Each structure stands twice: as C-alpha cells, then as structure tokens.
GROMACS .gro file of C-alpha atoms in nm:
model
  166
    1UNK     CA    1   0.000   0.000   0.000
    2UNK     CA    2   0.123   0.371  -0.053
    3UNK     CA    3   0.008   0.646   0.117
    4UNK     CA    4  -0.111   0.918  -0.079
    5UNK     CA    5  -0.052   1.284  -0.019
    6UNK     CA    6  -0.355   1.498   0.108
    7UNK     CA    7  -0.338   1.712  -0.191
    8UNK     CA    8  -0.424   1.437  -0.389
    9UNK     CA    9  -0.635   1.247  -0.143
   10UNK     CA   10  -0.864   1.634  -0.153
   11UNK     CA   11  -0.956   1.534  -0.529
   12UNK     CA   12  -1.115   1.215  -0.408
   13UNK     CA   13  -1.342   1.439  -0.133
   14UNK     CA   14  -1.665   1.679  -0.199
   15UNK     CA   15  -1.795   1.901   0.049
   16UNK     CA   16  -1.452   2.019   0.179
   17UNK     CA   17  -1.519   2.405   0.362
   18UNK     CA   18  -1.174   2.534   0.314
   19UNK     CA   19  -0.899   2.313   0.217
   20UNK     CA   20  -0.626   2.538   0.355
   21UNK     CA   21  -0.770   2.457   0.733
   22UNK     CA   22  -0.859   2.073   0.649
   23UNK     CA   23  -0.557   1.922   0.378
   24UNK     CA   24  -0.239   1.842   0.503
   25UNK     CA   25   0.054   1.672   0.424
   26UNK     CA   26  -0.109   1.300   0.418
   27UNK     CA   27  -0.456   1.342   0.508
   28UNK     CA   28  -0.754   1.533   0.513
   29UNK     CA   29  -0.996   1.648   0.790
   30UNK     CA   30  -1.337   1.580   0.821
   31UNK     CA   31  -1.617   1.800   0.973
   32UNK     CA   32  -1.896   1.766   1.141
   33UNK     CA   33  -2.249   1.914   0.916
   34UNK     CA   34  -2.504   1.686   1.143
   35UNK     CA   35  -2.566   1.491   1.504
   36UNK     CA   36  -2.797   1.250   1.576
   37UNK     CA   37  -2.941   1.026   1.922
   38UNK     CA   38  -3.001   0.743   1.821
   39UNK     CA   39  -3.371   0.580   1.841
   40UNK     CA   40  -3.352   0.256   2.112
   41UNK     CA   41  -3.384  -0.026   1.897
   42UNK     CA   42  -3.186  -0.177   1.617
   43UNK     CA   43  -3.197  -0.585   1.491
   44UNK     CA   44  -2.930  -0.758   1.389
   45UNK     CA   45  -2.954  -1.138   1.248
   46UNK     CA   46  -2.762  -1.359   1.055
   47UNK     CA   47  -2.971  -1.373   0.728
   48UNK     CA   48  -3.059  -0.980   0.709
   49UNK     CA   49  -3.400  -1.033   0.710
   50UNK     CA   50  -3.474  -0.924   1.044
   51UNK     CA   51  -3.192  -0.638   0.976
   52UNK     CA   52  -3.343  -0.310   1.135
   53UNK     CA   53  -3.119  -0.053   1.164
   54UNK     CA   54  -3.130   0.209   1.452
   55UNK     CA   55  -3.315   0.504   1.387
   56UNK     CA   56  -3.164   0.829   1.365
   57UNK     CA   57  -3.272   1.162   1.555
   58UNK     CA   58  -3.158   1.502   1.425
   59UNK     CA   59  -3.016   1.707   1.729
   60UNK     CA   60  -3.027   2.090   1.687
   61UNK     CA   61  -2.771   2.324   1.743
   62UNK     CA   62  -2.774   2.630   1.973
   63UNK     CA   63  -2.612   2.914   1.878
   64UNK     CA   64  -2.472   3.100   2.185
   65UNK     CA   65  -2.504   3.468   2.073
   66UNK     CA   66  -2.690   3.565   1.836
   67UNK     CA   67  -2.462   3.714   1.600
   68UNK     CA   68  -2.327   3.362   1.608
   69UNK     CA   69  -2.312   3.184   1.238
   70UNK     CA   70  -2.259   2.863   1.361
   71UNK     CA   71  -2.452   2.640   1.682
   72UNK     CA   72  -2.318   2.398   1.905
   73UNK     CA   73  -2.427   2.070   2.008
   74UNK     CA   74  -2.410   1.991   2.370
   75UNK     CA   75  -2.376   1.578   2.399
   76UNK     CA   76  -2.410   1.365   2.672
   77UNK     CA   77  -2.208   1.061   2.796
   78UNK     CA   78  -2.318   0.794   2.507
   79UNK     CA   79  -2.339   0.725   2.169
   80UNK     CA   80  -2.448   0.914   1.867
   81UNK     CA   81  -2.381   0.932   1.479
   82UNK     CA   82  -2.161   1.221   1.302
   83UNK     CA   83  -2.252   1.288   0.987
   84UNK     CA   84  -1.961   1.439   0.809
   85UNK     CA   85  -1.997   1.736   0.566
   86UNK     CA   86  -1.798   1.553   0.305
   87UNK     CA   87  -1.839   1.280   0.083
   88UNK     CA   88  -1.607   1.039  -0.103
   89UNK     CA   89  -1.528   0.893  -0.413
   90UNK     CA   90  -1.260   0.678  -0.426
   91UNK     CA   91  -1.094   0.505  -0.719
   92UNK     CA   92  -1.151   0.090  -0.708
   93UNK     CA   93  -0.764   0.057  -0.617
   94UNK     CA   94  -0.766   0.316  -0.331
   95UNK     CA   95  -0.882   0.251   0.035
   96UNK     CA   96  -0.990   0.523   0.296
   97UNK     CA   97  -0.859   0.585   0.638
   98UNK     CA   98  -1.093   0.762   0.879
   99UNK     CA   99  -0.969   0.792   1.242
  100UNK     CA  100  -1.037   1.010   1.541
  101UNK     CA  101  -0.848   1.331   1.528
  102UNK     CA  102  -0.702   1.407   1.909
  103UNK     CA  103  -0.807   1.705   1.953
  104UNK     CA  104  -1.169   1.516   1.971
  105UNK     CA  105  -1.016   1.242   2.158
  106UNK     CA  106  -0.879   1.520   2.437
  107UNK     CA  107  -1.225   1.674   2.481
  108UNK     CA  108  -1.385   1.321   2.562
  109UNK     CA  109  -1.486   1.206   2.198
  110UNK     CA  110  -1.367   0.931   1.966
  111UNK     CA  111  -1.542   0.669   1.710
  112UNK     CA  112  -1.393   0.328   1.603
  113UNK     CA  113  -1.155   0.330   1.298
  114UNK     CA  114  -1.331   0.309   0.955
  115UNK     CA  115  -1.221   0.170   0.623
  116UNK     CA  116  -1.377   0.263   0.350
  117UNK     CA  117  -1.374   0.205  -0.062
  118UNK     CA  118  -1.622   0.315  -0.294
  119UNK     CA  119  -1.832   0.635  -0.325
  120UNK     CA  120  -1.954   0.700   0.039
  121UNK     CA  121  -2.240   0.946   0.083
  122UNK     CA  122  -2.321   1.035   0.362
  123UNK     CA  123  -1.966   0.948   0.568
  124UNK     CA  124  -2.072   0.887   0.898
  125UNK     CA  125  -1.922   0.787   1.214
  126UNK     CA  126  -2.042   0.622   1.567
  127UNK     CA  127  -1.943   0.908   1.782
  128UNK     CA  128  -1.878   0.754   2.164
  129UNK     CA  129  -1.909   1.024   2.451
  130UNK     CA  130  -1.688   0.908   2.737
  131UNK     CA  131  -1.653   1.265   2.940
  132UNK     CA  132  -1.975   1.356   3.097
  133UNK     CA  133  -2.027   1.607   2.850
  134UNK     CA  134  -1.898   1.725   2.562
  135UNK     CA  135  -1.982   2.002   2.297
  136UNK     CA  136  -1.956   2.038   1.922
  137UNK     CA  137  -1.945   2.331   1.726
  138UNK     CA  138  -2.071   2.298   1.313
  139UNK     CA  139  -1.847   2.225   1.089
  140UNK     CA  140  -1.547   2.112   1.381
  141UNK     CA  141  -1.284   1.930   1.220
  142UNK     CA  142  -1.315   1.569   1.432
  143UNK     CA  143  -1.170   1.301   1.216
  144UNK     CA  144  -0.874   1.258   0.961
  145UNK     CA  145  -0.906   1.090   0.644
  146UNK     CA  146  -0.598   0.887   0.530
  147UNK     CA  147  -0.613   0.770   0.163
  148UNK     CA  148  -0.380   0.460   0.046
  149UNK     CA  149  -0.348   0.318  -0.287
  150UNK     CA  150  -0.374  -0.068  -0.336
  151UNK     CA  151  -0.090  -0.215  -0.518
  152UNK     CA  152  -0.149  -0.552  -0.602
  153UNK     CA  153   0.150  -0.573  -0.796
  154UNK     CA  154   0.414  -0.456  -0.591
  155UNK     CA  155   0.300  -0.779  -0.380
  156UNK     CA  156   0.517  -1.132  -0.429
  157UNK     CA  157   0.301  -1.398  -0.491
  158UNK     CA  158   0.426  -1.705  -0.290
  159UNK     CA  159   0.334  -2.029  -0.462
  160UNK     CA  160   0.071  -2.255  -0.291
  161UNK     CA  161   0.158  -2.609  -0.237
  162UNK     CA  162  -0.060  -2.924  -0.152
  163UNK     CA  163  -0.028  -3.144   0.161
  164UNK     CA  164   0.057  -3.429  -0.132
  165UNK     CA  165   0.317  -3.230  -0.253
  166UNK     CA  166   0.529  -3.156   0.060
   0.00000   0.00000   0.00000
C-alpha cells in the first residue's frame, strides 16, 4: 500500500469548507455538518432479514449569541452518529482511512476506525461520549481521512503447495 498525499487524497473528497484549514501533508480532515441520538432499537440477524437498523434523531444546534453563524451541540455521555460534511469517491484501487483526530479524543470524543472504498455518501461515524459532556461546534474538524493506494503488484506472490506435494 502507498500512502497518498492529502493534496491528492482532496480530489477524491466533496464538500470540503476550506482546504487550507482541512488538507495536510497526508490526510484530510473531516467536519462535522449533522448529530444525531439514536432511536432505542436496532436488529441484527444472521440472514438480514430481520436487519433493522437504529433510527436516527436530528439534534439541533444552539447558537450561543446571536450574532453567532454557527450552533453547538451539547452531547451527553453515550453514543451518537456524526454525519460528516464531506463525501467520497474513491478510485476501485484506493482505500480510505478515517480515524479520530485528538483534539476530539482530548475533549472526551472518539469513534472506532473506519475503512472505506467506494463512493460514500453520507460518511458517517459512531461518535462515543466518554466525558460527561462534551460540545460540538458545526463544521469542527473531528476526524482525519488517510487515503492509500492498493498495489497488487508490488506484492510477491508465494506459490501454494498441496499437503501431497510436501
């Protein structure tokens, strides 16, 4: 695998809000457009046809003066979804990276690792509170994007041998 650079990893991603604050050197940032509770039940089975996934509530911002352009959200202890204001569309050869950024992880924030290939739209993350409360502002930067390219080529082929034949 080879890591790309951000610059190039920013022609893979829509929505970006100003790429001088989210590109760097090997990644991109992500940030934050919506919030959501989520509703108490989800189903999971193992053919998919009692799938139901948990239900999704919109959580509104407050805006603390009211000059203010942007709102905060003001979460909890427990678990919610992130709905990023970008979108991706990566090349069939490329995977995507998406990790916690620390600043998020210092304030009492974090989500599990994602992978990710394809066009994905929305990108969303599970967003875990673990301080007793923690608040958002739109549009925060909260995760980083890594983009690698897939090169099947570059790897050696060992040859595969029978029991019989050892």
């Amino acid at each position: 695998m080879e890591l790309i650079s951000g610059k190039e990893a920013a022609e893979r991603v829509q929505g970006i809000l100003n790429a001088k604050f989210q590109v760097d050197g090997y990644s991109v940032h992500l940030t934050a457009a919506n919030i959501f509770s989520l509703d108490p039940l989800g189903k999971v089975d193992f053919s998919g046809s009692d799938y139901v996934p948990a239900g999704k509530v919109a959580i509104a911002t407050e805006r603390r003066h009211p000059e203010d352009k942007y709102g905060w959200w003001a979460l909890g202890r427990g678990s919610y979804i992130v709905e990023f204001n970008e979108t991706l569309e990566l090349k069939g050869d490329e995977l995507g990276l998406v990790e916690t950024l620390e600043r998020l992880r210092r304030a009492g924030g974090s989500h599990a690792t994602m992978s990710l290939r394809g066009r994905v739209a929305p990108v969303e993350a599970l967003l875990e509170v673990s301080a007793l409360r923690i608040e958002i502002k739109q549009n925060a930067r909260l995760s980083r994007l890594r983009l690698f390219r897939l090169n099947p080529s570059k790897i050696a082929l060992q040859p595969v041998h029978s029991l019989s034949e050892q």
